[in-house]
JSON list of C-alpha atoms in Angstrom, two decimals:
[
{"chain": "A", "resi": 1, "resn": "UNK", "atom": "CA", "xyz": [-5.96, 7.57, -12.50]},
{"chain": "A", "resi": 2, "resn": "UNK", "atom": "CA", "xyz": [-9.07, 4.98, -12.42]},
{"chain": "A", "resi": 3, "resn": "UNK", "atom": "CA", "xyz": [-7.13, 2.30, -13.67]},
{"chain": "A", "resi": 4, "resn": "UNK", "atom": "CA", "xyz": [-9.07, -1.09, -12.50]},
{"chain": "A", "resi": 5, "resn": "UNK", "atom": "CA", "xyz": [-8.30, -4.75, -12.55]},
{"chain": "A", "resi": 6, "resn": "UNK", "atom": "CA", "xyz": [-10.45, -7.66, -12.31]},
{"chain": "A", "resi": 7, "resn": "UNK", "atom": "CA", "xyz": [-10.58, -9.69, -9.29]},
{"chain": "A", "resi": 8, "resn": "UNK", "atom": "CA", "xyz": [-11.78, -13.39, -8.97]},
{"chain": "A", "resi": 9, "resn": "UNK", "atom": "CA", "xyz": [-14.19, -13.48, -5.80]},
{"chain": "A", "resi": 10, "resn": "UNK", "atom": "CA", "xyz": [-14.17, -16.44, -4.01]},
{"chain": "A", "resi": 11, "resn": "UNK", "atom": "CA", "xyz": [-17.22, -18.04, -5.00]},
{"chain": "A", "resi": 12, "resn": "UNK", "atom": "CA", "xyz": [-15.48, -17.41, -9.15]},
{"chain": "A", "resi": 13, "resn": "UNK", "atom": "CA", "xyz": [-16.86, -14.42, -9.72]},
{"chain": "A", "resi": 14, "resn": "UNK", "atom": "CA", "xyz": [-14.96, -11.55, -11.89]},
{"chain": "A", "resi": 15, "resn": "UNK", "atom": "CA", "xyz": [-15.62, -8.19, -10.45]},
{"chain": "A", "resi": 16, "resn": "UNK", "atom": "CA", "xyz": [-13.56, -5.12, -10.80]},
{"chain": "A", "resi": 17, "resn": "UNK", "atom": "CA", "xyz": [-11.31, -3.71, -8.49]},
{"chain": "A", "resi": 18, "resn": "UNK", "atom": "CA", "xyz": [-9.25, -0.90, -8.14]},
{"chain": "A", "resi": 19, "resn": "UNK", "atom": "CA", "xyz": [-5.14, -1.98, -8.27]},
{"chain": "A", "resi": 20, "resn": "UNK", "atom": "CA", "xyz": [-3.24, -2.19, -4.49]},
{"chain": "A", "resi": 21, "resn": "UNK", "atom": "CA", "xyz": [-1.88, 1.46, -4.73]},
{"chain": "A", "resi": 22, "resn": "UNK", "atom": "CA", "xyz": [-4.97, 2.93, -5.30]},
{"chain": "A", "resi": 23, "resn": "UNK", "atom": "CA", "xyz": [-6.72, 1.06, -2.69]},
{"chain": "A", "resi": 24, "resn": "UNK", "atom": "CA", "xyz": [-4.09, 1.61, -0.24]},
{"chain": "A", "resi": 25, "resn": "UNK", "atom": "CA", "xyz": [-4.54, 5.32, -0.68]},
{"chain": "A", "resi": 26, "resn": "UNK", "atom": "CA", "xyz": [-8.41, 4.97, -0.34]},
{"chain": "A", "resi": 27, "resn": "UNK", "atom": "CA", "xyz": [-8.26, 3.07, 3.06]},
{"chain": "A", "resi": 28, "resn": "UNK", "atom": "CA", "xyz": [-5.77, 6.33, 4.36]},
{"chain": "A", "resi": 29, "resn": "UNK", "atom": "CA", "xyz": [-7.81, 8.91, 2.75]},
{"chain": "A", "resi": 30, "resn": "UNK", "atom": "CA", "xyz": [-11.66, 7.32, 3.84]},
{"chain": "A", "resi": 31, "resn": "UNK", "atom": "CA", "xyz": [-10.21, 7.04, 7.56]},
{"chain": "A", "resi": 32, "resn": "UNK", "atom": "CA", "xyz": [-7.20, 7.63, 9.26]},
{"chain": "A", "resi": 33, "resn": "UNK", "atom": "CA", "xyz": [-7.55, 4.30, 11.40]},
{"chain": "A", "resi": 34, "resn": "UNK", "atom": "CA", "xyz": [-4.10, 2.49, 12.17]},
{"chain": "A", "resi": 35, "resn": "UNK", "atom": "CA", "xyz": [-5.53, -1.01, 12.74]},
{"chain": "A", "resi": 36, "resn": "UNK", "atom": "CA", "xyz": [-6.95, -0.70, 9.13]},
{"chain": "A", "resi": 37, "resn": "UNK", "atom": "CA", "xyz": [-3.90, 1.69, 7.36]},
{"chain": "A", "resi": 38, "resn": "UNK", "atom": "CA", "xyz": [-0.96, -0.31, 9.25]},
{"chain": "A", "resi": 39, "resn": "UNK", "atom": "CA", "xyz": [-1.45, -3.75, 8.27]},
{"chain": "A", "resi": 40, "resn": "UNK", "atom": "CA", "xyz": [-2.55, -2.65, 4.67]},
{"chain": "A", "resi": 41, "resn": "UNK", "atom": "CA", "xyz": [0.99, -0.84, 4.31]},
{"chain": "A", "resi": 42, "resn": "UNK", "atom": "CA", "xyz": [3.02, -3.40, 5.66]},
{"chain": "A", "resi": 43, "resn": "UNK", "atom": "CA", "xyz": [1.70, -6.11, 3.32]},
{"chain": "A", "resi": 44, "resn": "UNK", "atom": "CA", "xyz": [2.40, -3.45, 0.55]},
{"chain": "A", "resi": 45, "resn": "UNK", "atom": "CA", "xyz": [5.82, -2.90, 1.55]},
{"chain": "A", "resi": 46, "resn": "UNK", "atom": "CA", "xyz": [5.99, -6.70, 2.00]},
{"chain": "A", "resi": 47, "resn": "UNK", "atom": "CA", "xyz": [4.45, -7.33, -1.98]},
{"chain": "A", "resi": 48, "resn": "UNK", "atom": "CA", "xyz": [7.04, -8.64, -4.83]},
{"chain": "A", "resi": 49, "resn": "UNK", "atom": "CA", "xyz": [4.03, -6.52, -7.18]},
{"chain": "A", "resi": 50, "resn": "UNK", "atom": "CA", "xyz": [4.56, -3.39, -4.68]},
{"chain": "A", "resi": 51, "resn": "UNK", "atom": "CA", "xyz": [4.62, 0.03, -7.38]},
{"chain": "A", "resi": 52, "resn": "UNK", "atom": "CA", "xyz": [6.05, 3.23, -5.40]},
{"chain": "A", "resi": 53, "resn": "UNK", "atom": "CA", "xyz": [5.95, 5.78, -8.03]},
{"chain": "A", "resi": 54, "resn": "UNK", "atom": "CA", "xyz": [2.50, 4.78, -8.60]},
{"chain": "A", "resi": 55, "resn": "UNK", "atom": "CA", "xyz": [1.59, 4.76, -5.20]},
{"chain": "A", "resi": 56, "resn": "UNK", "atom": "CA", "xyz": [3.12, 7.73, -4.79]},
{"chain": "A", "resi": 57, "resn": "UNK", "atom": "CA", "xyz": [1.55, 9.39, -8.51]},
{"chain": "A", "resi": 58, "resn": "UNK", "atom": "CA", "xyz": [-2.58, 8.07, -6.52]},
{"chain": "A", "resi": 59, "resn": "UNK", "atom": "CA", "xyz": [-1.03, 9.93, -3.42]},
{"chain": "A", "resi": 60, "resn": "UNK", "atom": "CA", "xyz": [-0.32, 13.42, -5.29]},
{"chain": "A", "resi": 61, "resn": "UNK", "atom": "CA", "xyz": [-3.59, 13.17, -7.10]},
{"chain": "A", "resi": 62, "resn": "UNK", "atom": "CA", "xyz": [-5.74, 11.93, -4.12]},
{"chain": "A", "resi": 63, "resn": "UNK", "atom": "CA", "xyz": [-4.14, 14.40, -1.90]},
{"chain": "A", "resi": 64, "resn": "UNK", "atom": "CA", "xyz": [-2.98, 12.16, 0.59]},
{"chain": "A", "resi": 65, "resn": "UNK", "atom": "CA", "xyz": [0.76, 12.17, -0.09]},
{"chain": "A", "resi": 66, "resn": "UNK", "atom": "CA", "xyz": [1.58, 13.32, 3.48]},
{"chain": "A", "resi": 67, "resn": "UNK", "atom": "CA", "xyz": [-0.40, 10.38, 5.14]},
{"chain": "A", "resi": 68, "resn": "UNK", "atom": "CA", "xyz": [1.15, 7.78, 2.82]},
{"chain": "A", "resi": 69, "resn": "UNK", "atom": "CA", "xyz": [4.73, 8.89, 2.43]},
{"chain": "A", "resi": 70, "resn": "UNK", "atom": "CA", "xyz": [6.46, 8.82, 6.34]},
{"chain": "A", "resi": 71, "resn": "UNK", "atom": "CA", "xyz": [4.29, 5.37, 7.38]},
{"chain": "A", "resi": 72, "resn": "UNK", "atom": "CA", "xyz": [4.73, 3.90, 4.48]},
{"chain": "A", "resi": 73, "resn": "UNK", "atom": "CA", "xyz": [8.73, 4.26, 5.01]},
{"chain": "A", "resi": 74, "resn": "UNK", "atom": "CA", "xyz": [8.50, 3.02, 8.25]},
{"chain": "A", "resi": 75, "resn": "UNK", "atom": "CA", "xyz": [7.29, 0.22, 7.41]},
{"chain": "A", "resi": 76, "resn": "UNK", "atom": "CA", "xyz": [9.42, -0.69, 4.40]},
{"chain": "A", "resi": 77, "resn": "UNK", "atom": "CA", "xyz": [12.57, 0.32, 6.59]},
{"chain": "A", "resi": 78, "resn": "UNK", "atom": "CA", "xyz": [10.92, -1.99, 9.22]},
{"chain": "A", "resi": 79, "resn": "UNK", "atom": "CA", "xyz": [10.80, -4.61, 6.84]},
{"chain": "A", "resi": 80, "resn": "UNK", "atom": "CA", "xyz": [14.33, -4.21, 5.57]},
{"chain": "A", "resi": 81, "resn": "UNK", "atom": "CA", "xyz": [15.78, -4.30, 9.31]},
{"chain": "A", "resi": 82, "resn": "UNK", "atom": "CA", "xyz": [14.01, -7.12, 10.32]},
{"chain": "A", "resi": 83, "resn": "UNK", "atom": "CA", "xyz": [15.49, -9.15, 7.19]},
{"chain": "A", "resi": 84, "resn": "UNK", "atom": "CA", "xyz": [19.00, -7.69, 8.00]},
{"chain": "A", "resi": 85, "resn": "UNK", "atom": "CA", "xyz": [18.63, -8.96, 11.75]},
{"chain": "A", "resi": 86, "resn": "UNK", "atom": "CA", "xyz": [17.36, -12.27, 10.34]},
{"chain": "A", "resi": 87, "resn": "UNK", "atom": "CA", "xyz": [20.22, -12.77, 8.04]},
{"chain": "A", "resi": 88, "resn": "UNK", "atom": "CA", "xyz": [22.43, -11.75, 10.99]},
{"chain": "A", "resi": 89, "resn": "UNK", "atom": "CA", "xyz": [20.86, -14.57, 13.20]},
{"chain": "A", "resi": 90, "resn": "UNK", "atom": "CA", "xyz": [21.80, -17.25, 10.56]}
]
């Protein structure tokens, strides 16, 4: 459940980091603030790299399943009509 990566800070420094799903669930979990959780979940739902079952699997075991689950949808189905309208437009 602790799985970590390393991260390249911008001055070249490696550091560890936790992977997106995990720190997705930590920004819901430490504070319910939609300014912070919104933009975090679109640009997951937006992510090529984007992992739902393990996002999901950090959700179960962090206990935060309900507050990650419905927004996260709305964004991703937010995402997916906004494409469909754009192909539309073409």
């Amino acid at each position: 459940m602790h799985r970590r990566c390393k991260a390249i800070t911008q001055r070249g420094n490696a550091v560890r980091a936790y992977d997106a799903e995990r720190t997705l669930c930590n920004i819901v979990r430490g504070r319910n603030d939609p300014q912070v959780a919104a933009p975090a979940m679109r640009a997951h739902t937006a992510s090529k790299d984007r992992n739902v079952s393990k996002l999901m699997g950090y959700a179960r075991k962090l206990e935060v399943e309900r507050k990650i689950r419905a927004p996260w949808r709305r964004c991703y189905e937010d995402r997916e009509r906004d494409a469909t309208q754009g192909a539309h437009q073409q």
